[in-house]
């Protein structure tokens, strides 16, 4: 298994290109299942989660073409997806186990074919990840759902029926799935208490370009008027706000200065305000966001995660790491996932002062310095928090289980190296040779 080695202490400075958003790209790929025509997605990041989703679609009968592209001044991928007829309506356990977002095939395949079988995802490191909201909404739209042998088996021989569906939680996944399913339903679907994340609006924009009738995306009430069929479209994936927030944190923790090219400030208002409150200079540039912590005297700030536009849970671990060497105490409260402080025990091994209270809160008290250590992460964003700690720790930090990072951070070492980090990947073979 690959590892990442970091020698801490370098101030980062320069520019980092922000890639296309993973969490936008995954449902966009599945939206292509709604039509027999070609859906082309540009500005796609090169990530293992995208490869996993592509593998699932290939297995369903989708034809995929891949092109190297150059969008907004940096290399990216363009993929074309074409599913004239699905050859399978089953998302097997082995695919869903690797990547929970595989459940995005549920809505599109059920709407187009009236049948789908998707392995239930089960829990993961950060929480239980139930799917009750997705399933109850589809049932309200007329689907018959059975759980058998670990699979969701959904049937709707006649068309799904448009309904007013109030969600009890503003679930991102359920909003995407039901929005996709409703595009081909009979009548109008109104999702109340819908998620408002920018990735939902991006999906709505692609669906509209494919001929769907959607309004209200970006607000908590989304209206979808069903149409007979959808057609092909070309769509550019939005920049990844979580990647942008993560590299903003890298600039701040090293007291450096980084311009985040293509980052969208309007999608990061809450995290950027936290950085300003910490004493960091944030400015909008013609190309993105400039994060300047070169003269900052960092002061700890309380953070509570929330649904968009609140502070994103996917930046909680990285911003907790920011507080490790800031002045004073910071209370970090996690409200979305029940088990999202798994990075804390690893950070403690590097000399951090953190106390976790129950499942929901952690108090971080700033320390003078951290020291490098061998650490191990349990999920994607927690891994980045360990990278951040490694960037300022004295000596060498080895981050194990790099496959977590490869799921969501495109060309991580290259991007950090280009702004001055002392970072390298140790491949398994090199590692064995070194032992
Ligand atoms: C998506 C993101 C993930 C992010 C999360 C919250 C993707 C691929 N993943 O995950 O990175 O952390 O949004 O911003 O985009 N819930 C239920 N029942 C359901 C569905 C959800 O109780 O049927 C609960 C979950 O347990 C959780 C909360 O709702 O507590 C939010 O989950 P949700 O917004 O659905 O997250 P995901 O779409 O899985």
Short mmCIF file of C-alpha atoms and ligand atoms in Angstrom, two decimals:
data_model
loop_
_atom_site.label_atom_id
_atom_site.label_comp_id
_atom_site.label_asym_id
_atom_site.label_seq_id
_atom_site.Cartn_x
_atom_site.Cartn_y
_atom_site.Cartn_z
CA UNK A 1 0.00 0.00 0.00
CA UNK A 2 1.37 3.43 -0.94
CA UNK A 3 2.34 5.92 1.76
CA UNK A 4 3.05 9.63 1.74
CA UNK A 5 6.18 11.00 3.37
CA UNK A 6 6.30 14.66 4.41
CA UNK A 7 9.10 16.62 6.02
CA UNK A 8 7.38 19.47 7.83
CA UNK A 9 8.37 23.09 8.13
CA UNK A 10 8.07 24.59 4.65
CA UNK A 11 5.89 27.67 4.15
CA UNK A 12 3.77 27.06 1.05
CA UNK A 13 3.48 29.71 -1.61
CA UNK A 14 2.28 29.87 -5.19
CA UNK A 15 -0.78 28.76 -7.15
CA UNK A 16 -2.85 25.59 -6.99
CA UNK A 17 -5.38 24.68 -9.70
CA UNK A 18 -8.63 23.43 -8.24
CA UNK A 19 -9.96 20.37 -10.05
CA UNK A 20 -13.54 19.46 -10.99
CA UNK A 21 -15.66 18.47 -8.00
CA UNK A 22 -15.77 14.76 -7.18
CA UNK A 23 -19.12 15.01 -5.43
CA UNK A 24 -20.61 16.81 -8.43
CA UNK A 25 -19.06 14.43 -10.97
CA UNK A 26 -20.39 11.22 -9.38
CA UNK A 27 -24.14 11.99 -9.75
CA UNK A 28 -23.49 13.66 -13.13
CA UNK A 29 -22.05 10.38 -14.44
CA UNK A 30 -25.17 8.54 -13.27
CA UNK A 31 -27.46 11.13 -14.88
CA UNK A 32 -26.15 9.85 -18.22
CA UNK A 33 -28.11 6.63 -17.57
CA UNK A 34 -31.34 8.59 -18.07
CA UNK A 35 -30.86 8.84 -21.85
CA UNK A 36 -29.80 6.68 -24.78
CA UNK A 37 -27.82 9.64 -26.16
CA UNK A 38 -24.28 10.76 -25.33
CA UNK A 39 -23.59 12.83 -22.23
CA UNK A 40 -20.16 14.46 -22.24
CA UNK A 41 -18.62 15.74 -19.01
CA UNK A 42 -15.61 18.05 -19.12
CA UNK A 43 -13.32 19.24 -16.30
CA UNK A 44 -13.50 15.77 -14.74
CA UNK A 45 -10.95 15.03 -12.02
CA UNK A 46 -8.68 12.00 -12.27
CA UNK A 47 -9.66 10.16 -9.11
CA UNK A 48 -10.18 6.57 -8.06
CA UNK A 49 -13.82 7.29 -7.18
CA UNK A 50 -14.44 8.39 -10.78
CA UNK A 51 -12.74 5.21 -12.03
CA UNK A 52 -14.93 3.14 -9.68
CA UNK A 53 -18.09 4.82 -10.96
CA UNK A 54 -16.97 4.35 -14.57
CA UNK A 55 -16.35 0.66 -13.85
CA UNK A 56 -19.88 0.33 -12.48
CA UNK A 57 -21.40 2.01 -15.54
CA UNK A 58 -19.35 -0.18 -17.93
CA UNK A 59 -20.79 -3.17 -16.11
CA UNK A 60 -24.31 -1.76 -16.68
CA UNK A 61 -23.64 -1.53 -20.42
CA UNK A 62 -22.56 2.10 -20.79
CA UNK A 63 -20.01 2.89 -23.49
CA UNK A 64 -17.39 5.31 -22.14
CA UNK A 65 -14.82 7.32 -24.08
CA UNK A 66 -12.02 9.10 -22.24
CA UNK A 67 -10.05 12.10 -23.53
CA UNK A 68 -7.19 14.13 -22.10
CA UNK A 69 -8.31 17.73 -22.03
CA UNK A 70 -7.11 21.17 -20.96
CA UNK A 71 -9.78 23.24 -19.24
CA UNK A 72 -9.31 26.67 -17.58
CA UNK A 73 -5.55 26.44 -17.80
CA UNK A 74 -5.02 22.97 -16.36
CA UNK A 75 -5.13 19.37 -17.58
CA UNK A 76 -8.29 17.43 -16.87
CA UNK A 77 -10.30 14.55 -18.28
CA UNK A 78 -13.32 14.59 -20.53
CA UNK A 79 -15.56 11.53 -20.54
CA UNK A 80 -18.42 10.68 -22.89
CA UNK A 81 -21.08 8.30 -21.61
CA UNK A 82 -23.57 6.52 -23.88
CA UNK A 83 -26.10 3.95 -22.74
CA UNK A 84 -28.28 3.04 -25.77
CA UNK A 85 -29.67 0.15 -23.71
CA UNK A 86 -28.55 -1.01 -20.26
CA UNK A 87 -27.34 -4.62 -20.34
CA UNK A 88 -27.67 -5.02 -16.56
CA UNK A 89 -29.84 -3.31 -13.96
CA UNK A 90 -27.79 -4.50 -11.00
CA UNK A 91 -25.22 -2.51 -8.98
CA UNK A 92 -23.33 -5.38 -7.31
CA UNK A 93 -21.99 -5.40 -3.76
CA UNK A 94 -18.35 -5.26 -4.85
CA UNK A 95 -18.89 -1.88 -6.55
CA UNK A 96 -21.09 -0.32 -3.87
CA UNK A 97 -18.80 -1.55 -1.09
CA UNK A 98 -15.91 0.37 -2.68
CA UNK A 99 -17.90 3.53 -3.17
CA UNK A 100 -21.22 4.36 -1.57
CA UNK A 101 -22.09 6.94 -4.24
CA UNK A 102 -22.82 3.91 -6.48
CA UNK A 103 -26.36 4.30 -5.13
CA UNK A 104 -26.80 7.17 -7.60
CA UNK A 105 -27.72 4.57 -10.25
CA UNK A 106 -30.91 3.82 -8.29
CA UNK A 107 -33.03 6.81 -9.37
CA UNK A 108 -31.99 6.93 -13.04
CA UNK A 109 -32.31 3.18 -13.77
CA UNK A 110 -35.64 2.86 -11.96
CA UNK A 111 -37.03 5.87 -13.82
CA UNK A 112 -35.85 4.65 -17.23
CA UNK A 113 -36.37 0.88 -16.92
CA UNK A 114 -38.86 0.39 -14.07
CA UNK A 115 -36.48 -2.00 -12.28
CA UNK A 116 -33.15 -1.79 -10.47
CA UNK A 117 -31.18 -3.78 -7.92
CA UNK A 118 -28.58 -1.95 -5.84
CA UNK A 119 -26.55 -3.48 -3.05
CA UNK A 120 -27.26 -1.68 0.24
CA UNK A 121 -24.16 0.33 1.05
CA UNK A 122 -23.90 -0.44 4.77
CA UNK A 123 -22.05 1.83 7.19
CA UNK A 124 -18.59 3.32 6.88
CA UNK A 125 -15.95 4.96 9.04
CA UNK A 126 -17.81 8.26 9.36
CA UNK A 127 -21.29 6.92 10.11
CA UNK A 128 -24.19 4.58 9.44
CA UNK A 129 -25.19 6.09 6.07
CA UNK A 130 -28.80 4.89 5.86
CA UNK A 131 -30.88 5.21 2.66
CA UNK A 132 -34.36 5.41 4.16
CA UNK A 133 -35.06 8.87 2.69
CA UNK A 134 -34.17 7.75 -0.87
CA UNK A 135 -36.32 4.62 -0.55
CA UNK A 136 -39.32 6.23 1.11
CA UNK A 137 -39.39 8.95 -1.58
CA UNK A 138 -39.32 6.36 -4.37
CA UNK A 139 -42.12 4.43 -2.64
CA UNK A 140 -44.17 7.61 -2.43
CA UNK A 141 -43.64 7.92 -6.19
CA UNK A 142 -45.14 4.45 -6.70
CA UNK A 143 -42.12 2.12 -6.56
CA UNK A 144 -42.30 -1.23 -4.77
CA UNK A 145 -39.16 -1.74 -2.75
CA UNK A 146 -37.90 -4.91 -1.16
CA UNK A 147 -34.66 -5.55 0.70
CA UNK A 148 -33.40 -9.05 -0.12
CA UNK A 149 -29.98 -10.65 0.31
CA UNK A 150 -28.43 -7.26 1.08
CA UNK A 151 -29.89 -5.67 -2.04
CA UNK A 152 -32.50 -2.97 -2.61
CA UNK A 153 -34.82 -4.37 -5.27
CA UNK A 154 -36.99 -1.61 -6.70
CA UNK A 155 -39.81 -2.11 -9.21
CA UNK A 156 -42.14 0.27 -10.91
CA UNK A 157 -43.52 -1.36 -14.06
CA UNK A 158 -45.59 1.74 -14.79
CA UNK A 159 -44.00 5.17 -14.66
CA UNK A 160 -43.00 6.76 -11.38
CA UNK A 161 -45.59 9.31 -10.30
CA UNK A 162 -44.72 12.90 -9.44
CA UNK A 163 -45.47 13.72 -5.77
CA UNK A 164 -44.86 16.35 -3.13
CA UNK A 165 -42.11 14.81 -1.03
CA UNK A 166 -40.99 16.48 2.21
CA UNK A 167 -37.57 15.18 3.34
CA UNK A 168 -37.03 14.92 7.10
CA UNK A 169 -33.28 15.58 6.53
CA UNK A 170 -31.84 17.68 3.68
CA UNK A 171 -29.90 14.69 2.33
CA UNK A 172 -27.56 15.41 -0.58
CA UNK A 173 -27.74 11.86 -1.93
CA UNK A 174 -31.52 11.59 -1.67
CA UNK A 175 -32.00 15.00 -3.33
CA UNK A 176 -29.82 13.91 -6.29
CA UNK A 177 -31.45 10.48 -6.61
CA UNK A 178 -35.03 11.77 -6.43
CA UNK A 179 -34.32 14.74 -8.71
CA UNK A 180 -32.94 12.32 -11.34
CA UNK A 181 -35.82 9.86 -10.91
CA UNK A 182 -38.42 12.64 -11.13
CA UNK A 183 -37.16 13.91 -14.51
CA UNK A 184 -38.85 10.93 -16.24
CA UNK A 185 -41.83 10.57 -13.86
CA UNK A 186 -45.42 11.28 -14.77
CA UNK A 187 -46.44 14.66 -13.38
CA UNK A 188 -44.71 17.08 -11.07
CA UNK A 189 -42.47 16.23 -8.12
CA UNK A 190 -41.79 18.80 -5.43
CA UNK A 191 -38.92 18.02 -3.08
CA UNK A 192 -39.28 19.98 0.16
CA UNK A 193 -36.35 20.45 2.53
CA UNK A 194 -34.09 19.57 -0.40
CA UNK A 195 -30.32 19.86 -0.02
CA UNK A 196 -28.95 23.16 -1.36
CA UNK A 197 -25.32 22.15 -1.99
CA UNK A 198 -23.72 23.55 -5.18
CA UNK A 199 -23.28 19.97 -6.44
CA UNK A 200 -27.10 19.65 -6.54
CA UNK A 201 -27.36 22.77 -8.68
CA UNK A 202 -24.67 21.40 -10.98
CA UNK A 203 -26.67 18.20 -11.43
CA UNK A 204 -29.84 20.21 -12.07
CA UNK A 205 -28.00 22.24 -14.74
CA UNK A 206 -26.93 19.07 -16.57
CA UNK A 207 -30.44 17.59 -16.35
CA UNK A 208 -31.92 20.83 -17.72
CA UNK A 209 -29.40 20.73 -20.59
CA UNK A 210 -30.66 17.17 -21.23
CA UNK A 211 -34.24 18.45 -21.53
CA UNK A 212 -35.48 18.12 -17.93
CA UNK A 213 -37.83 20.73 -16.45
CA UNK A 214 -36.41 21.70 -13.08
CA UNK A 215 -36.68 24.86 -11.00
CA UNK A 216 -35.77 25.89 -7.48
CA UNK A 217 -32.43 24.04 -7.33
CA UNK A 218 -30.13 25.82 -4.91
CA UNK A 219 -33.14 26.47 -2.65
CA UNK A 220 -34.88 24.06 -0.28
CA UNK A 221 -37.83 23.49 -2.64
CA UNK A 222 -37.05 21.86 -5.98
CA UNK A 223 -39.79 21.35 -8.55
CA UNK A 224 -39.36 18.77 -11.30
CA UNK A 225 -41.91 18.40 -14.06
CA UNK A 226 -41.56 14.96 -15.62
CA UNK A 227 -40.85 14.69 -19.35
CA UNK A 228 -41.19 11.80 -21.81
CA UNK A 229 -37.45 11.43 -22.50
CA UNK A 230 -34.11 13.17 -22.11
CA UNK A 231 -31.40 13.74 -24.68
CA UNK A 232 -27.62 14.12 -24.73
CA UNK A 233 -25.72 17.17 -23.50
CA UNK A 234 -22.25 18.53 -22.81
CA UNK A 235 -21.53 19.83 -19.31
CA UNK A 236 -18.54 21.24 -17.46
CA UNK A 237 -18.15 20.06 -13.86
CA UNK A 238 -17.94 22.82 -11.22
CA UNK A 239 -14.68 23.33 -9.29
CA UNK A 240 -14.29 21.30 -6.10
CA UNK A 241 -15.08 23.52 -3.10
CA UNK A 242 -13.82 20.89 -0.66
CA UNK A 243 -10.48 20.58 -2.47
CA UNK A 244 -10.25 24.40 -2.51
CA UNK A 245 -11.00 24.58 1.24
CA UNK A 246 -8.40 21.87 1.91
CA UNK A 247 -5.64 23.76 0.08
CA UNK A 248 -6.72 27.01 1.74
CA UNK A 249 -6.07 25.17 5.01
CA UNK A 250 -2.62 24.10 3.71
CA UNK A 251 -1.74 27.75 3.04
CA UNK A 252 -2.94 28.80 6.48
CA UNK A 253 -1.41 26.04 8.59
CA UNK A 254 2.05 26.68 7.05
CA UNK A 255 1.56 30.47 7.38
CA UNK A 256 1.95 30.65 3.61
CA UNK A 257 0.21 32.30 0.67
CA UNK A 258 -1.61 30.37 -2.06
CA UNK A 259 -3.86 31.47 -4.90
CA UNK A 260 -6.54 28.87 -5.48
CA UNK A 261 -7.12 29.07 -9.20
CA UNK A 262 -10.74 28.44 -10.32
CA UNK A 263 -12.01 28.25 -6.71
CA UNK A 264 -15.48 29.77 -6.34
CA UNK A 265 -15.64 32.08 -3.29
CA UNK A 266 -19.46 32.06 -3.24
CA UNK A 267 -19.44 28.31 -2.49
CA UNK A 268 -17.00 28.72 0.42
CA UNK A 269 -18.38 31.71 2.30
CA UNK A 270 -18.62 30.05 5.69
CA UNK A 271 -15.12 28.46 5.73
CA UNK A 272 -13.56 31.65 4.33
CA UNK A 273 -15.21 33.66 7.11
CA UNK A 274 -13.67 31.29 9.68
CA UNK A 275 -10.25 31.90 8.12
CA UNK A 276 -10.79 35.68 8.23
CA UNK A 277 -11.82 35.40 11.88
CA UNK A 278 -8.61 33.46 12.51
CA UNK A 279 -6.64 36.43 11.20
CA UNK A 280 -5.99 35.33 7.59
CA UNK A 281 -6.21 37.71 4.64
CA UNK A 282 -8.64 36.42 2.04
CA UNK A 283 -9.20 38.19 -1.25
CA UNK A 284 -10.95 37.41 -4.49
CA UNK A 285 -8.73 37.52 -7.57
CA UNK A 286 -9.77 37.46 -11.24
CA UNK A 287 -8.90 33.73 -11.24
CA UNK A 288 -10.03 32.53 -7.84
CA UNK A 289 -9.18 33.14 -4.20
CA UNK A 290 -5.96 34.35 -2.59
CA UNK A 291 -5.29 33.00 0.89
CA UNK A 292 -2.53 34.92 2.66
CA UNK A 293 -1.46 33.85 6.13
CA UNK A 294 2.12 35.12 5.90
CA UNK A 295 1.59 37.77 8.57
CA UNK A 296 -1.27 36.12 10.40
CA UNK A 297 -1.25 35.49 14.11
CA UNK A 298 -3.71 32.60 14.04
CA UNK A 299 -6.47 32.61 16.65
CA UNK A 300 -8.59 29.50 17.25
CA UNK A 301 -12.26 29.68 16.20
CA UNK A 302 -15.28 27.54 17.04
CA UNK A 303 -16.80 25.61 14.16
CA UNK A 304 -20.09 23.78 13.84
CA UNK A 305 -20.78 21.74 10.72
CA UNK A 306 -24.14 22.21 9.02
CA UNK A 307 -25.99 21.71 5.77
CA UNK A 308 -25.03 24.11 2.96
CA UNK A 309 -24.50 27.06 3.16
CA UNK A 310 -23.29 26.17 6.67
CA UNK A 311 -19.80 24.88 7.38
CA UNK A 312 -19.25 21.66 5.36
CA UNK A 313 -18.67 18.45 7.29
CA UNK A 314 -16.21 17.50 4.54
CA UNK A 315 -13.91 20.32 5.73
CA UNK A 316 -14.26 19.63 9.44
CA UNK A 317 -11.14 17.47 9.82
CA UNK A 318 -8.97 19.89 7.82
CA UNK A 319 -10.14 22.95 9.77
CA UNK A 320 -9.75 21.12 13.07
CA UNK A 321 -6.11 20.62 12.04
CA UNK A 322 -5.83 24.39 11.50
CA UNK A 323 -6.63 24.99 15.15
CA UNK A 324 -3.79 22.72 16.37
CA UNK A 325 -1.21 25.49 16.45
CA UNK A 326 -3.53 28.51 16.65
CA UNK A 327 -3.75 30.62 19.80
CA UNK A 328 -6.36 29.66 22.38
CA UNK A 329 -9.07 27.04 22.28
CA UNK A 330 -11.49 26.06 19.52
CA UNK A 331 -14.60 23.97 19.89
CA UNK A 332 -15.37 21.83 16.84
CA UNK A 333 -18.90 20.42 16.68
CA UNK A 334 -19.92 17.79 14.11
CA UNK A 335 -23.65 17.65 13.41
CA UNK A 336 -23.89 15.60 10.20
CA UNK A 337 -22.00 12.35 10.82
CA UNK A 338 -21.92 10.49 14.11
CA UNK A 339 -18.33 9.26 13.96
CA UNK A 340 -16.19 11.92 12.37
CA UNK A 341 -13.34 12.47 14.83
CA UNK A 342 -11.31 9.42 13.83
CA UNK A 343 -8.39 11.70 12.90
CA UNK A 344 -8.08 12.88 16.52
CA UNK A 345 -6.20 9.88 17.99
CA UNK A 346 -3.68 10.13 15.13
CA UNK A 347 -3.21 13.88 15.69
CA UNK A 348 -2.67 13.23 19.40
CA UNK A 349 0.26 11.01 18.42
CA UNK A 350 1.79 14.09 16.77
CA UNK A 351 1.56 16.14 19.95
CA UNK A 352 -1.82 17.82 19.51
CA UNK A 353 -3.95 18.83 22.48
CA UNK A 354 -7.52 17.73 21.68
CA UNK A 355 -10.29 16.44 23.92
CA UNK A 356 -13.26 14.73 22.32
CA UNK A 357 -16.54 15.02 24.22
CA UNK A 358 -19.04 12.34 23.23
CA UNK A 359 -19.40 11.85 19.48
CA UNK A 360 -20.17 15.41 18.54
CA UNK A 361 -17.59 17.82 19.94
CA UNK A 362 -13.86 18.25 20.23
CA UNK A 363 -11.94 20.98 22.01
CA UNK A 364 -8.62 21.85 20.44
CA UNK A 365 -6.12 23.84 22.46
CA UNK A 366 -3.30 25.30 20.42
CA UNK A 367 0.22 23.94 21.03
CA UNK A 368 3.63 25.41 20.09
CA UNK A 369 4.58 22.63 17.72
CA UNK A 370 3.75 19.16 16.42
CA UNK A 371 6.20 16.36 15.82
CA UNK A 372 6.25 13.98 12.87
CA UNK A 373 4.97 10.42 13.29
CA UNK A 374 3.61 7.41 11.41
CA UNK A 375 -0.13 7.98 11.14
CA UNK A 376 -3.06 6.22 9.59
CA UNK A 377 -6.38 7.58 8.39
CA UNK A 378 -9.78 6.02 8.15
CA UNK A 379 -11.41 8.27 5.57
CA UNK A 380 -10.69 10.68 2.77
CA UNK A 381 -10.93 14.05 4.54
CA UNK A 382 -9.32 12.82 7.76
CA UNK A 383 -6.32 11.80 5.64
CA UNK A 384 -5.92 15.37 4.45
CA UNK A 385 -5.98 16.59 8.06
CA UNK A 386 -2.98 14.34 8.71
CA UNK A 387 -1.21 15.75 5.66
CA UNK A 388 -1.82 19.25 7.05
CA UNK A 389 -0.37 18.30 10.43
CA UNK A 390 2.61 16.72 8.66
CA UNK A 391 3.27 19.95 6.76
CA UNK A 392 4.09 21.78 10.01
CA UNK A 393 5.36 18.93 12.19
CA UNK A 394 9.03 18.74 13.10
CA UNK A 395 10.71 15.93 11.20
CA UNK A 396 9.14 13.19 9.13
CA UNK A 397 5.48 12.22 8.96
CA UNK A 398 4.35 9.10 7.12
CA UNK A 399 0.67 8.97 6.20
CA UNK A 400 -0.47 5.41 5.60
CA UNK A 401 -3.46 4.22 3.57
CA UNK A 402 -3.03 6.74 0.78
CA UNK A 403 -5.84 5.09 -1.17
CA UNK A 404 -8.24 7.23 0.86
CA UNK A 405 -6.61 10.39 -0.53
CA UNK A 406 -6.59 9.02 -4.08
CA UNK A 407 -10.38 8.81 -3.91
CA UNK A 408 -10.75 12.58 -3.72
CA UNK A 409 -7.56 14.61 -4.21
CA UNK A 410 -6.27 14.77 -7.78
CA UNK A 411 -2.45 14.85 -8.10
CA UNK A 412 -2.09 15.69 -4.41
CA UNK A 413 1.70 15.39 -4.08
CA UNK A 414 2.33 17.26 -7.35
CA UNK A 415 0.07 20.12 -6.29
CA UNK A 416 1.66 20.44 -2.85
CA UNK A 417 5.20 20.01 -4.17
CA UNK A 418 4.63 22.81 -6.69
CA UNK A 419 3.94 25.26 -3.84
CA UNK A 420 7.01 24.20 -1.86
CA UNK A 421 6.03 21.20 0.27
CA UNK A 422 8.59 18.48 0.94
CA UNK A 423 6.31 15.57 0.11
CA UNK A 424 6.68 12.31 -1.75
CA UNK A 425 4.76 9.12 -2.36
CA UNK A 426 6.41 5.90 -1.34
CA UNK A 427 5.16 3.11 -3.58
CA UNK A 428 4.69 -0.29 -2.06
CA UNK A 429 7.54 -1.78 -4.06
CA UNK A 430 9.95 1.02 -2.96
CA UNK A 431 8.78 0.50 0.59
CA UNK A 432 9.51 -3.23 0.54
CA UNK A 433 12.90 -2.53 -1.03
CA UNK A 434 13.68 -0.04 1.73
CA UNK A 435 12.82 -2.48 4.53
C1 LIG B 1 -22.75 13.56 0.63
C2 LIG B 1 -21.28 13.64 0.29
C3 LIG B 1 -20.44 13.53 1.56
C4 LIG B 1 -20.87 14.60 2.57
C5 LIG B 1 -22.38 14.55 2.80
C6 LIG B 1 -22.86 15.69 3.67
C7 LIG B 1 -21.17 12.68 -1.93
C8 LIG B 1 -20.75 11.54 -2.78
N1 LIG B 1 -20.97 12.55 -0.60
O1 LIG B 1 -22.98 12.29 1.23
O2 LIG B 1 -19.08 13.71 1.19
O3 LIG B 1 -20.20 14.38 3.80
O4 LIG B 1 -23.07 14.63 1.54
O5 LIG B 1 -22.54 16.92 3.10
O6 LIG B 1 -21.63 13.70 -2.41
N2 LIG B 1 -29.38 10.35 6.04
C9 LIG B 1 -30.41 9.58 6.55
N3 LIG B 1 -31.15 8.86 5.65
C10 LIG B 1 -30.91 8.87 4.30
C11 LIG B 1 -29.86 9.68 3.81
C12 LIG B 1 -29.11 10.40 4.72
O7 LIG B 1 -30.66 9.53 7.74
O8 LIG B 1 -31.64 8.20 3.54
C13 LIG B 1 -28.55 11.14 7.01
C14 LIG B 1 -27.11 10.66 7.04
O9 LIG B 1 -26.93 9.60 7.95
C15 LIG B 1 -26.38 11.93 7.49
C16 LIG B 1 -27.21 13.06 6.86
O10 LIG B 1 -28.47 12.48 6.54
O11 LIG B 1 -26.44 12.05 8.88
C17 LIG B 1 -26.61 13.66 5.61
O12 LIG B 1 -26.40 12.65 4.65
P1 LIG B 1 -26.39 12.93 3.09
O13 LIG B 1 -26.55 14.39 2.85
O14 LIG B 1 -27.35 11.99 2.45
O15 LIG B 1 -24.92 12.51 2.69
P2 LIG B 1 -24.45 11.73 1.39
O16 LIG B 1 -25.26 12.16 0.22
O17 LIG B 1 -24.32 10.28 1.69
#
